[in-house]
Amino acid sequence: MYVVTSKQMYGAECRAVERGTSFSQLMENAGEACAYIIRKEYGINKTNLKKIAVICGKGKNGGDGFVVARLLRETGCDVSVILACGEPQTKDAVDNFTLLESAGIEVLRYEKSISPLLPVLRNADIIVDAVFGTRFSGVLDYNLTQLANTVNSLSAKTVAIDVPSGSNCDTAVVAGAVFKADLTIAISAYKPIHILKPDCKYCGKTVIADIGITDEDYSKLESVVCLTYNSSDIKKMLPKKRSVSNKGTYGHALCICGSMRMVGAAKLSVGGALRSGAGLVTAAFPQSIYPALAPCFTEPLLLPLESNFDGTFDAMASTGAFEASKKATAALIGCGIGINPDTAKMFSSIIRELKIPTVIDADGINILSNNIDILKEVSAPVILTPHPGEMSRLCRKNIPDIVSDPVSTAFDFAVKYRVVVALKTANTVVCDGKSRRIYINPTGNAGLAKGGSGDLLAGMIVSLAAQGMEPFEAAVAAVYLHGLAADAVAELSSKRGMLPTDVMNYLPKLFSKFE
């Protein structure tokens, strides 16, 4: 499924027109699809008709609203139309307004006072918001703010056509009043406002209306289109369990993690790798933490390596780690290893030598940020998993700038260094610098904002990569499943009280739904 900007959406529409359709037909298709979804969602039929108010703007979004009103009237519903911004202006909207008037549908005009509209709005079972579409920016004016606040105060179900009016489609920001939707019908594809937190909450439930724009129309756009997936998409990606197989069938993950102060980072990353299906997992850690770590593990191979006085890896540990990598199919390095001259030397040495897909997380990223050009010497496929603070050190951008535009930040870095970047924000973004794919994750919640969540995710990614998934898809699937498990745990307990360990322990039950 695509996530497109307003400019990209228009480009895809133009491609569809070049193939032989027309903008007028696309508007009719949009209105027809929206009317069908409204009937389906609210059980509208000849024995269950509704009173519906459709609030329309003067542009194309209003034109879609006119089509919706006409088709719902044909179903038998009691439909009224409110012109919120004056008379329709675009040709297609004008044409559909003429058809609407011919059908005898009541039309009210919102001018200086909202009072004449109140009887219609208060009696409506469903209010359809077709005021502004994807090109809106800024804030609603005084009159529209008053109208939005009134609609929001009513008990009627509210349906937004494409985006809730008052929201900025591309930045996913609501700066002022907005028509809050119970249901948003995204025309042809998701937009950033439908996915990005926190303001996606104004969309309510979001469904996509197919209006005849094809994958080819999106693929031919010059700009890069973002993707998002659902559970059925992820299920298709995951390696299948074979009836005839053994532990070697499902790969060997090497986790180079942990230190005296961060034993838990090793436990969670190794646990994530085990719980995500790798046939073998080797836990490589400083030998000084063996007494603390060994009792935590039953299934993984244990590889204690040279440690220094601080309880972190000694520089010489790189030799043993590299030898272990020759037997592995993917590696993870960085979770809880600490930052000092020894770990920096160990990291720099081994990262240059690894030949297998490699996940770099946490302190590995922090060490890398001091010598970013190492990435140009790495021959293995690399997956970086920074949070905004680590991303700031990698790309030398301010954290607020990263949080406000995570897609561009992750994509630009991934392309520059030809790596996969999984930037962990409210909506984790995964970018592949080689194939130029971008994924925006819809799962997860604030309960993941705890130390250790990233270690668990890194372990899940290396596990899927070890099983043969290519780096981008391994990162995408792990990010989605990590968030989905957290959503389930939050439902069972709470966001406040949940721990990364709870999420890890839920993974077996979650994976049962994907087999």
GROMACS .gro file of N, CA and C in nm, residues 200 332 386 415 425 435 497:
model
   21
  200CYS      N    1  -0.258   1.161   1.326
  200CYS     CA    2  -0.341   1.063   1.254
  200CYS      C    3  -0.465   1.028   1.335
  332LEU      N    4   2.471  -0.900   1.449
  332LEU     CA    5   2.427  -0.779   1.518
  332LEU      C    6   2.540  -0.733   1.607
  386PRO      N    7   1.888   0.356   1.438
  386PRO     CA    8   1.904   0.467   1.534
  386PRO      C    9   1.770   0.519   1.586
  415VAL      N   10   2.052   0.675   0.128
  415VAL     CA   11   2.099   0.686  -0.010
  415VAL      C   12   2.247   0.724  -0.015
  425THR      N   13   1.105   0.637   1.543
  425THR     CA   14   1.027   0.749   1.595
  425THR      C   15   0.887   0.698   1.626
  435SER      N   16   1.778   0.038  -0.317
  435SER     CA   17   1.656   0.027  -0.399
  435SER      C   18   1.570   0.152  -0.389
  497GLY      N   19   0.289   0.028   3.215
  497GLY     CA   20   0.353  -0.078   3.290
  497GLY      C   21   0.424  -0.183   3.207
   0.00000   0.00000   0.00000
